[in-house]
Amino acid sequence: MTVPKSSLALPVPTVTICLVLLHSCSAQLRAQLGTTPNIKQIVVGRCYNYITLINPRLRCDCEAIWRQFEEAVMRQSSCNVTMEDYHDMFNAVPQSWPCDRFLFWSKTRTLMHSYAAVVRDVWTLEDTLVGYMFNDLIWCGQEDDSGFDFSSCPEWSASRHHPVYSLWRQASQNFAEMACGNITVLLNGSIVNAFSRKSSMFGSVELDGLNPQRVDYVNIKVVTNLEGPHLESCSQGSIVDLLQLLQSRGFRWTCSDNDQTLMILQCIQDPQQSSCQTCGNSLLDRKGLLSVEDSVGSGEVQ
Ligand SMILES: *[C@@H]1O[C@H](CO)[C@@H](O)[C@H](O)[C@H]1NC(C)=O
Ligand SMILES: *[C@@H]1O[C@H](CO)[C@@H](O)[C@H](O)[C@H]1NC(C)=O
Ligand SMILES: *[C@@H]1O[C@H](CO)[C@@H](O)[C@H](O)[C@H]1NC(C)=O
């Protein structure tokens, strides 16, 4: 008889605990908008991890990179860090990675990660040393030069010279300038302006950094959510503008709307989708059909 009594008594303390948890959670969420706690240990640790375990041939001074990073961020107000401010830091970073098989993406981050994991040897920005070191971190300085602001940082959109935005712009530009051979671009056909010249890193920075003399093919893969909407494709919407732009700048390109690998990856994550139900037989049966549909268009200059 004591058991039901105590379980009846439970709700009251539980509610109290929940409220306390909720309260501390929202306080934590606010704090997360500031510089990521332990940022120095994370950045320097990731750097050592990278040059020791991931790419042991790379030689660089992780502490020096950190010092240059601090230099760039600390002496500025939180909305006043330009790409140029990071130049000394980037100069301390060795830029030696294979230029081939670069993968660019816009608004397809989750799928990009699965894709990069199964298609071997593709390189994304996050695989470079700088990309690896600063991935998912937030930082900003304070005007009075007393270090990082751990309590709050402005939104990315607040300023063109946001310290996080400026670092990624510079990193993206370097990455694109390095690209050669065949490159792949993953775009999201379920949104309007899958290719955005203004608001995407690919459209505003990386595209301009690509060199048609170094790049053999720009292979674009448009991918929509399995459940739709199917808003843009190789022959519809902003992607058509991208293809025209590539053409006019002398790039050779291909564009596909139905990449089989990407579709299978989506089905693995969400097998209940109706377009995946027949996956077992029909993706293979339709292989011939898919590869015909696959390349909606390709362009070649000369
Ligand atoms: C921004 O930085 C530049 C030089 O780095 C400086 O001249 C300017 O006064 C700064 N502006 C603000 C608002 O801090
Ligand atoms: C496309 O973008 C939407 C909105 O950002 C997102 O929810 C969706 O997961 C993206 N689709 C793919 C295939 O990446
Ligand atoms: C580069 O892309 C083109 C067009 O998709 C393809 O024909 C060619 O085989 C690719 N080359 C390499 C080395 O992957």
mmCIF file of C-alpha atoms and ligand atoms in Angstrom, residues 75-77 79-82 85 143 161, ligand 1:
data_model
loop_
_atom_site.group_PDB
_atom_site.id
_atom_site.type_symbol
_atom_site.label_atom_id
_atom_site.label_comp_id
_atom_site.label_asym_id
_atom_site.label_seq_id
_atom_site.Cartn_x
_atom_site.Cartn_y
_atom_site.Cartn_z
ATOM 1 C CA ARG A 75 41.527 43.704 -30.743
ATOM 2 C CA GLN A 76 38.157 44.244 -32.448
ATOM 3 C CA SER A 77 34.665 44.987 -31.364
ATOM 4 C CA CYS A 79 31.027 43.204 -35.144
ATOM 5 C CA ASN A 80 34.205 44.471 -36.712
ATOM 6 C CA VAL A 81 36.381 41.552 -37.782
ATOM 7 C CA THR A 82 37.118 41.411 -41.493
ATOM 8 C CA ASP A 85 42.071 40.412 -40.044
ATOM 9 C CA GLU A 143 35.422 46.260 -27.506
ATOM 10 C CA HIS A 161 32.093 41.736 -40.353
HETATM 11 C C1 LIG B 1 36.701 48.690 -37.104
HETATM 12 O O1 LIG B 1 38.074 48.373 -37.367
HETATM 13 C C2 LIG B 1 38.777 49.343 -38.097
HETATM 14 C C3 LIG B 1 40.187 48.852 -38.344
HETATM 15 O O2 LIG B 1 40.352 47.499 -38.116
HETATM 16 C C4 LIG B 1 38.797 50.650 -37.296
HETATM 17 O O3 LIG B 1 39.455 51.655 -38.041
HETATM 18 C C5 LIG B 1 37.368 51.077 -36.991
HETATM 19 O O4 LIG B 1 37.379 52.198 -36.172
HETATM 20 C C6 LIG B 1 36.610 49.952 -36.285
HETATM 21 N N1 LIG B 1 35.226 50.329 -36.125
HETATM 22 C C7 LIG B 1 34.546 50.072 -35.003
HETATM 23 C C8 LIG B 1 33.126 50.506 -34.991
HETATM 24 O O5 LIG B 1 35.036 49.506 -34.043
#
